[in-house]
Amino acid sequence: MLLSSIYRSKFVRCPLYGFIGLSNRENRLLNTIAMQRLSRIKQLAHTYVVYPSAVHTRFEHSLGTLHLADRVCDQLGFRKRERKVVRIAALLHDVGQGPFSHVWDEPMRWINGEDYSHEDVTKLIIESDTEIGRALGNLRSKVLEIFTEDTLSSDVISSDLDVDKMDYLRRDSYHTGVAYGLFDLERIIRTLGRMSEVGRDYLAVHEKGKDALESYRLARYAMHMQVYEHHARIIADDMFIKAIKSALEEGCLAKEELQISKDQNAFIDGFLKLDDFSIQHRILEGSTGIAKELIEDIRNRKLLKRAFKVPLTQRFVKHALRRRELARMNRNDIESAEEKIAKELGIDPAYVIVHLQSVEIKLYDSFEQMLRKKEKNIFVIGANGEPSLLDEESPISASHDPVRRLYVFCPEKYKKKAREIAEDKFKVKSVLSN
Amino acid sequence: MLLSSIYRSKFVRCPLYGFIGLSNRENRLLNTIAMQRLSRIKQLAHTYVVYPSAVHTRFEHSLGTLHLADRVCDQLGFRKRERKVVRIAALLHDVGQGPFSHVWDEPMRWINGEDYSHEDVTKLIIESDTEIGRALGNLRSKVLEIFTEDTLSSDVISSDLDVDKMDYLRRDSYHTGVAYGLFDLERIIRTLGRMSEVGRDYLAVHEKGKDALESYRLARYAMHMQVYEHHARIIADDMFIKAIKSALEEGCLAKEELQISKDQNAFIDGFLKLDDFSIQHRILEGSTGIAKELIEDIRNRKLLKRAFKVPLTQRFVKHALRRRELARMNRNDIESAEEKIAKELGIDPAYVIVHLQSVEIKLYDSFEQMLRKKEKNIFVIGANGEPSLLDEESPISASHDPVRRLYVFCPEKYKKKAREIAEDKFKVKSVLSN
Amino acid sequence: MLLSSIYRSKFVRCPLYGFIGLSNRENRLLNTIAMQRLSRIKQLAHTYVVYPSAVHTRFEHSLGTLHLADRVCDQLGFRKRERKVVRIAALLHDVGQGPFSHVWDEPMRWINGEDYSHEDVTKLIIESDTEIGRALGNLRSKVLEIFTEDTLSSDVISSDLDVDKMDYLRRDSYHTGVAYGLFDLERIIRTLGRMSEVGRDYLAVHEKGKDALESYRLARYAMHMQVYEHHARIIADDMFIKAIKSALEEGCLAKEELQISKDQNAFIDGFLKLDDFSIQHRILEGSTGIAKELIEDIRNRKLLKRAFKVPLTQRFVKHALRRRELARMNRNDIESAEEKIAKELGIDPAYVIVHLQSVEIKLYDSFEQMLRKKEKNIFVIGANGEPSLLDEESPISASHDPVRRLYVFCPEKYKKKAREIAEDKFKVKSVLSN
Amino acid sequence: MLLSSIYRSKFVRCPLYGFIGLSNRENRLLNTIAMQRLSRIKQLAHTYVVYPSAVHTRFEHSLGTLHLADRVCDQLGFRKRERKVVRIAALLHDVGQGPFSHVWDEPMRWINGEDYSHEDVTKLIIESDTEIGRALGNLRSKVLEIFTEDTLSSDVISSDLDVDKMDYLRRDSYHTGVAYGLFDLERIIRTLGRMSEVGRDYLAVHEKGKDALESYRLARYAMHMQVYEHHARIIADDMFIKAIKSALEEGCLAKEELQISKDQNAFIDGFLKLDDFSIQHRILEGSTGIAKELIEDIRNRKLLKRAFKVPLTQRFVKHALRRRELARMNRNDIESAEEKIAKELGIDPAYVIVHLQSVEIKLYDSFEQMLRKKEKNIFVIGANGEPSLLDEESPISASHDPVRRLYVFCPEKYKKKAREIAEDKFKVKSVLSN
């Protein structure tokens, strides 16, 4: 490990990579309020209700991402200065994540519009937070560019084959105890290269790394199916979202707090106080109604149960129009369905969740999809130097259609009745018999 | 894994053991307020300030302990009924742990006397908590006996070679990413046996497992030195204790809350609300003074630094009387030293910590120590059936004296001055040069 | 691990499963000439030329297979007697493997016809070997039935989801150091069940294990691509086959030795003397010609090199008839191509290898293929109890066409010329540029 | 992993370190007869009779040693040229190992005197082998110096804390499946430094790595007790030595072949033909007597058994003079004891083995021992820069006396009688009861 001496100022243990070396500046960044806060945000939100060991944090993941960024920079032959910037961007890439990570995106979208992404807050913090700014010094604008411009360096941090995913797939595997995410990291890194096109270079993998790349995209798929989209985790996440909704209605949380545009410094101040636990305590102390009840239920693992489940496939929903109708339900349709079912059950709609799941089998792109896609595709460089798409090279393929399922969750004792209501409403049989 | 069918009602993933099977009753116990609370108590308190991945919880450890208890019961040939009881006792053994695990023992001792142990609360909860009681049903008194009577079954849960330590040594290794705790678990379990003495049977290890046993006691020693007693973790733990002290003084925490004897139901109700995060939020919202500042400093990793360190050995403290004097300091001596140093520095005594560390190299017992010791020694059963002490069998031995060190911690900028004051006060040179 | 006491007579360490418990009878089987011989047969033939750590043996794998067989028997609720038989069948399943495992099948087919499989020898040894027979006692015929009759028990040992593959995928991963074979073993075992059909029960996996099953079939595919079919390993295997051919021609190996039908006892006696090293020494001492040279070259890693490579796909071989012609080449066509190329190069045909690789993406079966297939398909049992095919359930699929490639291997210094000759002869460009 | 580009010419998989990068020259060295031969020499000789997975080779270990050498060179800040030399010395350090590794040292000592070490052959091969010489080019003399001169570079390859041991402890753990050798490699490497003394620099470990160093020396001790000195492995090794002795007597092996000094080129030619399997086949084909029988017995795992065992400690051999007498037995005494016991049993002395085991608890040095020891001690560098001995720093210590045991091995059916004869002859009771 030939880290040049500036990255040996501090070493942090990592169960995946042994030790992670840091520069002085990186160590200062680590000890900011903004970064320390990530040690109170679980990487996988409520996944611990299914996998009790999955309580690892965004803080640990941020360090791992920095480490992999370094290895990729080395493989790509980046200069010192560029490497310094990419490492820091990797370290900071999740600084804008809210409580329970991606779950927080949902309430943020209610206020800031559908285009909202936690990266907006990441950029805002890098741009405006005083403590972070002091530590970044003259690198600030360069680091920011990684998140705003479209370059090979930004691909390292965010693309179909970025160090973010490479780290979390393996790390989430380690901490949940499943093998699904154990793709062949070493081989991907060793076969990574750049492909020059008009304008700029793109990340690509040499043909020798094709199977490793295959293992990577399958790992991604499998982790989604087994871990990230596990129904019990979805239930807890959804209950939390309902609690936030109620808290906003009850007034123990103010819309302004979630609104980015207004007063940016005030927003950042408020935002940096939010973490998995502070938001719970805000509600436990501020709410006297449903928000509080929901949070207590999550904390005591009194979760809603699956009352109804149907995959939106030809086999289970034969009628094509009905299938289309169900798959197209929007937030209003869902809310009104929840209200209707709740009304018939005689309970508050906060306790009925209609969930339309749509798991995209990402990374499987046909030529047609490549044309339409905004993200950056992964190219394979053949022995003869010609690029090809992985999907054109591999005998393994995936349906380009997402896996869609419709769920209804409700309290245990209403399960049977809720199923009957839902079957009646959606005109389709549940595959669960209760 | 031939778990009889009652233990197949639910399976939980475990990164160490694959899957852990549970009975219906055990699953109900898992979903109580008392047990779910353990998922908000970190196994290793503030160790995450050094090892960022060490945020695993008492909840995960409790499941692991149940699993190992099952394997030991099997090895010892326990009957069904006894096995059922031992499994549950293993699951519940930490239910009385407070915020930040053992760190909480300190304030509890201020109120409840030096004899206090978290096991007192464990027993209280098993005895009195309604939800736990309902789940336990007619097993309640049997489970309680494990914690109150002195039997082979209780040795499985608590002794020099119990499933608690076996689980946490390996689990803490896994989650910190160090190899120190990886003793030869499989071999210990396979060579475990019972030794009949007057009155009752004792746990013992067959001679064939001698090296595994050696690896176990060395693992214990190494984990203490490298992880459990790491100075940065000690600093954060001590800062937390200072915060609790201040909170009691400020009145944002009431002594009555920590007092066991008074109203047991009220105590349990209050206690079950305490966890790593709730106690922080209590202070963040209730305190306006030093308690709040200290908690914020811990959360933002603005930790006190080592200003002074001296091992209390002949090499570093030549004068024997002085060495004795330093090693014998009691709480009052320490507090008055802290006050004196703080006064000279011109800062609040809450920001000066004098820490007298004493790491006992446990499990190394000479024959003389065996006679004096209250705990249960580990015997080795020779090929001829005769018992011997591991220390008499092994060429590896340890000093029976604890490793003692005296530390002074203070804010970064006072380090140099604090060292000079401490050297002057304790009449001995620090080994740190700052 | 509740192995009933008969399986605790001996414990053997296993890096994958901790300890493997054995009965007295199994231990006796282990210490037979026939089984000990497997400790001189590498699991992966010449794969060590690419992965130096891959020298693990069929002996180790046989123990692992027994262990997994036990776990599956337990999961399926097999009775004691059946379990005893299945464990032993698992232990013995590879006893008929020849030198370099499956590589030996090729010369055996020259003599015994295309239908030959190493299982024929396995059966023969179980049936006729005296030492094995003494250890088996009255179980002999029952064990033999596992290999001759078509039952649920035989599915455990040999089917699309057998303990043989489950063990070797993970074990080969461990010993090569690649992650590809790390499918979710624990979950597959826990969700394994039986499906009753007319006549008998079949192995099936409950819907909850669907993703684990997916991980299993992808592991199989990936291990084939990355390890089992690695070109350098293929080259060494092929060189060995050429050496055997030459040795038969030179007379330092006699056809009769490979012929099963003649005198079975004599055949077994001779066969049990064959292992990876004895066959090499036979040739090193008996041959004075090409056979010896080839064996020396393998041992000293002077391997032939890839001179020509072309995937038989539309992209690389546009002309459909030519593609068909190349894909259909039989042994005679290949030999005559080798001779022709060798002649033009002016070297012995033993140093030119034309290899037609065909990697089938097994385990991916459409409904149509299920109908035609002889092997046993893997069914998924839905929540409602209905069976379905994995391919109908999963969004991941694979081309049902094998991956076909045509290679020419020759000595390093002839690479360029050999490529030109091959391009000329096969009328298609190599993708290697040399 | 910032290996400068020359070490990226080839990458080899390693289950411990991911990928190992090699230069062109190193790759050429790998493909020599001398190095490839190591892929037929098991790292742990006959240990596979106890741990079936322990068939890994000196070849794999040589690659691992090169990799660790690189990391240590990097940590110590070695220049390019020095690093190149140290890497190659690490790769070649075992090239002089004979069949079954250290077991071969014994017959070599019969012929070449007690001072013989396999390093003599390593030096000879580096100095005289043509193929190796061609690959080494102008580095030859520099590489040789590592083995002949006393420098910091030679400490990296051979000292109390060398990369040889660091690799094999972990590698042997991995392949046997025991945890004993898993010391904290990462931390040792990160805290490694140099200590300047008169004349030259020495390897030392910074105080922060003290516990890692402790874990290393305990790993060494534990691996010796559990793996390297396991009695069943000793039995097979000893049987092999007896076979070599008989083969020399029978004349199917010639003394001249083992004699270094005579004709060095002839010696090397002969030596490079020797490996674990070739020596067996030499005897299987050349011997008609006891040598052949012994080799067959080892191959078929018909091992001699322990008939008699006594630890040479006060507890088991009370009489001090007798203890001294037994511990002092030399080769002649042992042979005559074997003959006497064999005679009384009425069997050939080749089937009776008297083994005087002496396991030194290395790496534990008092100040007194440091003075007397020829090897290089490991120093710990304190925070203040002063060196100290680990034994003076650590509360863990070991008896400086070796663990001595006296064994008698013989065929199973003579066990009881042999024990009685041995007890009578040695005037001490066996601790085995048979």
Short mmCIF file of N, CA and C in Angstrom, two decimals, chain A residues 333-411:
data_model
loop_
_atom_site.label_atom_id
_atom_site.label_comp_id
_atom_site.label_asym_id
_atom_site.label_seq_id
_atom_site.Cartn_x
_atom_site.Cartn_y
_atom_site.Cartn_z
N ASP A 333 -53.94 8.52 -5.82
CA ASP A 333 -54.68 7.26 -5.89
C ASP A 333 -54.39 6.41 -4.66
N ILE A 334 -53.12 6.39 -4.31
CA ILE A 334 -52.71 5.56 -3.18
C ILE A 334 -53.31 6.07 -1.89
N GLU A 335 -53.24 7.37 -1.69
CA GLU A 335 -53.81 7.94 -0.47
C GLU A 335 -55.30 7.68 -0.39
N SER A 336 -55.97 7.82 -1.52
CA SER A 336 -57.43 7.62 -1.45
C SER A 336 -57.75 6.15 -1.22
N ALA A 337 -56.89 5.25 -1.75
CA ALA A 337 -57.10 3.83 -1.46
C ALA A 337 -56.89 3.55 0.02
N GLU A 338 -55.84 4.14 0.56
CA GLU A 338 -55.59 3.96 1.99
C GLU A 338 -56.78 4.44 2.82
N GLU A 339 -57.28 5.61 2.44
CA GLU A 339 -58.41 6.17 3.20
C GLU A 339 -59.64 5.28 3.12
N LYS A 340 -59.89 4.78 1.92
CA LYS A 340 -61.06 3.93 1.72
C LYS A 340 -60.95 2.66 2.57
N ILE A 341 -59.80 2.01 2.50
CA ILE A 341 -59.62 0.77 3.26
C ILE A 341 -59.72 1.06 4.76
N ALA A 342 -59.07 2.13 5.19
CA ALA A 342 -59.09 2.48 6.61
C ALA A 342 -60.51 2.73 7.08
N LYS A 343 -61.25 3.43 6.26
CA LYS A 343 -62.64 3.74 6.62
C LYS A 343 -63.44 2.47 6.83
N GLU A 344 -63.30 1.55 5.89
CA GLU A 344 -64.05 0.30 6.03
C GLU A 344 -63.61 -0.51 7.24
N LEU A 345 -62.31 -0.39 7.57
CA LEU A 345 -61.82 -1.11 8.75
C LEU A 345 -62.18 -0.37 10.04
N GLY A 346 -62.53 0.91 9.88
CA GLY A 346 -62.86 1.71 11.06
C GLY A 346 -61.62 2.16 11.83
N ILE A 347 -60.50 2.33 11.14
CA ILE A 347 -59.30 2.80 11.82
C ILE A 347 -58.73 4.03 11.10
N ASP A 348 -57.74 4.67 11.75
CA ASP A 348 -57.14 5.86 11.16
C ASP A 348 -56.32 5.48 9.92
N PRO A 349 -56.39 6.29 8.87
CA PRO A 349 -55.63 5.97 7.64
C PRO A 349 -54.12 5.92 7.85
N ALA A 350 -53.65 6.46 8.96
CA ALA A 350 -52.22 6.37 9.23
C ALA A 350 -51.79 4.93 9.44
N TYR A 351 -52.74 4.06 9.74
CA TYR A 351 -52.42 2.66 10.01
C TYR A 351 -52.69 1.74 8.82
N VAL A 352 -52.97 2.32 7.70
CA VAL A 352 -53.13 1.52 6.49
C VAL A 352 -52.15 2.05 5.45
N ILE A 353 -51.33 1.16 4.95
CA ILE A 353 -50.35 1.57 3.95
C ILE A 353 -50.56 0.78 2.67
N VAL A 354 -50.75 1.51 1.58
CA VAL A 354 -50.76 0.87 0.27
C VAL A 354 -49.41 1.17 -0.36
N HIS A 355 -48.69 0.12 -0.71
CA HIS A 355 -47.33 0.32 -1.20
C HIS A 355 -47.18 -0.29 -2.59
N LEU A 356 -46.82 0.54 -3.54
CA LEU A 356 -46.60 0.07 -4.90
C LEU A 356 -45.09 -0.03 -5.11
N GLN A 357 -44.62 -1.26 -5.07
CA GLN A 357 -43.16 -1.47 -5.14
C GLN A 357 -42.74 -1.64 -6.60
N SER A 358 -41.63 -1.05 -6.92
CA SER A 358 -41.13 -1.19 -8.28
C SER A 358 -39.61 -1.29 -8.24
N VAL A 359 -39.14 -2.53 -8.34
CA VAL A 359 -37.69 -2.74 -8.26
C VAL A 359 -37.12 -2.82 -9.67
N GLU A 360 -36.34 -1.83 -10.03
CA GLU A 360 -35.75 -1.86 -11.35
C GLU A 360 -34.48 -2.71 -11.34
N ILE A 361 -34.36 -3.56 -12.33
CA ILE A 361 -33.16 -4.39 -12.44
C ILE A 361 -32.12 -3.55 -13.14
N LYS A 362 -31.51 -2.66 -12.42
CA LYS A 362 -30.61 -1.70 -13.04
C LYS A 362 -29.36 -2.36 -13.61
N LEU A 363 -28.66 -1.62 -14.40
CA LEU A 363 -27.39 -2.04 -15.00
C LEU A 363 -27.56 -2.99 -16.17
N TYR A 364 -28.78 -3.39 -16.45
CA TYR A 364 -29.00 -4.22 -17.62
C TYR A 364 -29.57 -3.32 -18.70
N ASP A 365 -28.73 -2.98 -19.66
CA ASP A 365 -29.16 -2.03 -20.68
C ASP A 365 -29.01 -2.61 -22.08
N SER A 366 -30.05 -2.62 -22.78
CA SER A 366 -29.96 -2.97 -24.19
C SER A 366 -29.43 -1.74 -24.93
N PHE A 367 -29.12 -1.90 -26.19
CA PHE A 367 -28.66 -0.77 -26.97
C PHE A 367 -29.72 0.33 -27.00
N GLU A 368 -30.97 -0.11 -27.12
CA GLU A 368 -32.07 0.86 -27.15
C GLU A 368 -32.13 1.67 -25.87
N GLN A 369 -31.96 0.97 -24.76
CA GLN A 369 -32.04 1.69 -23.49
C GLN A 369 -30.88 2.64 -23.31
N MET A 370 -29.73 2.23 -23.78
CA MET A 370 -28.56 3.08 -23.69
C MET A 370 -28.85 4.43 -24.32
N LEU A 371 -29.55 4.39 -25.44
CA LEU A 371 -29.85 5.62 -26.16
C LEU A 371 -30.70 6.56 -25.32
N ARG A 372 -31.66 5.95 -24.61
CA ARG A 372 -32.64 6.76 -23.89
C ARG A 372 -32.17 7.19 -22.49
N LYS A 373 -31.20 6.47 -21.96
CA LYS A 373 -30.82 6.62 -20.57
C LYS A 373 -30.00 7.88 -20.32
N LYS A 374 -30.25 8.52 -19.17
CA LYS A 374 -29.47 9.69 -18.83
C LYS A 374 -28.15 9.30 -18.17
N GLU A 375 -28.20 8.24 -17.34
CA GLU A 375 -26.98 7.85 -16.62
C GLU A 375 -25.93 7.35 -17.60
N LYS A 376 -24.77 7.13 -17.05
CA LYS A 376 -23.65 6.71 -17.89
C LYS A 376 -23.59 5.19 -17.94
N ASN A 377 -23.60 4.66 -19.12
CA ASN A 377 -23.52 3.21 -19.28
C ASN A 377 -22.13 2.70 -18.98
N ILE A 378 -22.06 1.40 -18.71
CA ILE A 378 -20.74 0.80 -18.51
C ILE A 378 -20.33 0.11 -19.80
N PHE A 379 -19.20 0.51 -20.31
CA PHE A 379 -18.71 -0.12 -21.52
C PHE A 379 -17.65 -1.16 -21.20
N VAL A 380 -17.59 -2.16 -22.05
CA VAL A 380 -16.56 -3.17 -21.96
C VAL A 380 -15.61 -2.92 -23.13
N ILE A 381 -14.30 -2.89 -22.82
CA ILE A 381 -13.33 -2.69 -23.89
C ILE A 381 -12.79 -4.04 -24.32
N GLY A 382 -13.03 -4.39 -25.56
CA GLY A 382 -12.60 -5.68 -26.06
C GLY A 382 -11.10 -5.78 -26.23
N ALA A 383 -10.61 -7.01 -26.48
CA ALA A 383 -9.18 -7.24 -26.70
C ALA A 383 -8.67 -6.35 -27.84
N ASN A 384 -9.54 -6.10 -28.80
CA ASN A 384 -9.16 -5.29 -29.96
C ASN A 384 -9.36 -3.79 -29.72
N GLY A 385 -9.74 -3.40 -28.50
CA GLY A 385 -9.89 -1.99 -28.18
C GLY A 385 -11.28 -1.43 -28.45
N GLU A 386 -12.13 -2.23 -29.06
CA GLU A 386 -13.48 -1.72 -29.37
C GLU A 386 -14.40 -1.82 -28.17
N PRO A 387 -15.23 -0.81 -27.96
CA PRO A 387 -16.18 -0.85 -26.85
C PRO A 387 -17.43 -1.65 -27.20
N SER A 388 -17.99 -2.29 -26.20
CA SER A 388 -19.29 -2.91 -26.40
C SER A 388 -20.08 -2.77 -25.11
N LEU A 389 -21.37 -3.01 -25.18
CA LEU A 389 -22.21 -2.95 -23.99
C LEU A 389 -22.18 -4.31 -23.31
N LEU A 390 -22.18 -4.31 -21.98
CA LEU A 390 -22.15 -5.59 -21.26
C LEU A 390 -23.31 -6.48 -21.70
N ASP A 391 -24.47 -5.87 -21.88
CA ASP A 391 -25.64 -6.66 -22.25
C ASP A 391 -25.49 -7.33 -23.61
N GLU A 392 -24.67 -6.78 -24.45
CA GLU A 392 -24.47 -7.41 -25.74
C GLU A 392 -23.42 -8.52 -25.66
N GLU A 393 -22.66 -8.50 -24.59
CA GLU A 393 -21.56 -9.45 -24.43
C GLU A 393 -21.94 -10.67 -23.61
N SER A 394 -22.88 -10.49 -22.70
CA SER A 394 -23.12 -11.51 -21.68
C SER A 394 -24.30 -12.39 -22.03
N PRO A 395 -24.19 -13.67 -21.74
CA PRO A 395 -25.34 -14.56 -21.93
C PRO A 395 -26.40 -14.38 -20.85
N ILE A 396 -26.00 -13.69 -19.77
CA ILE A 396 -26.96 -13.42 -18.70
C ILE A 396 -27.67 -12.12 -19.02
N SER A 397 -28.96 -12.11 -18.87
CA SER A 397 -29.65 -10.85 -19.09
C SER A 397 -30.78 -10.73 -18.09
N ALA A 398 -31.37 -9.58 -18.08
CA ALA A 398 -32.47 -9.38 -17.15
C ALA A 398 -33.60 -8.70 -17.88
N SER A 399 -34.77 -9.00 -17.44
CA SER A 399 -35.92 -8.28 -17.96
C SER A 399 -35.67 -6.80 -17.75
N HIS A 400 -35.95 -6.00 -18.77
CA HIS A 400 -35.76 -4.56 -18.58
C HIS A 400 -36.96 -3.94 -17.86
N ASP A 401 -37.97 -4.76 -17.62
CA ASP A 401 -39.13 -4.27 -16.88
C ASP A 401 -38.86 -4.40 -15.39
N PRO A 402 -39.27 -3.41 -14.61
CA PRO A 402 -39.12 -3.53 -13.16
C PRO A 402 -40.00 -4.66 -12.62
N VAL A 403 -39.60 -5.20 -11.47
CA VAL A 403 -40.47 -6.11 -10.72
C VAL A 403 -41.45 -5.25 -9.96
N ARG A 404 -42.74 -5.38 -10.24
CA ARG A 404 -43.74 -4.54 -9.57
C ARG A 404 -44.63 -5.39 -8.68
N ARG A 405 -44.86 -4.88 -7.48
CA ARG A 405 -45.78 -5.57 -6.58
C ARG A 405 -46.66 -4.55 -5.88
N LEU A 406 -47.86 -4.96 -5.59
CA LEU A 406 -48.77 -4.09 -4.84
C LEU A 406 -49.02 -4.71 -3.47
N TYR A 407 -48.80 -3.91 -2.42
CA TYR A 407 -48.97 -4.40 -1.05
C TYR A 407 -50.01 -3.58 -0.31
N VAL A 408 -50.67 -4.21 0.65
CA VAL A 408 -51.42 -3.45 1.66
C VAL A 408 -50.92 -3.91 3.02
N PHE A 409 -50.52 -2.96 3.85
CA PHE A 409 -50.07 -3.25 5.21
C PHE A 409 -51.09 -2.68 6.20
N CYS A 410 -51.35 -3.41 7.29
CA CYS A 410 -52.26 -2.91 8.33
C CYS A 410 -51.97 -3.63 9.64
N PRO A 411 -52.61 -3.22 10.72
CA PRO A 411 -52.36 -3.90 12.00
C PRO A 411 -52.75 -5.37 11.91
#
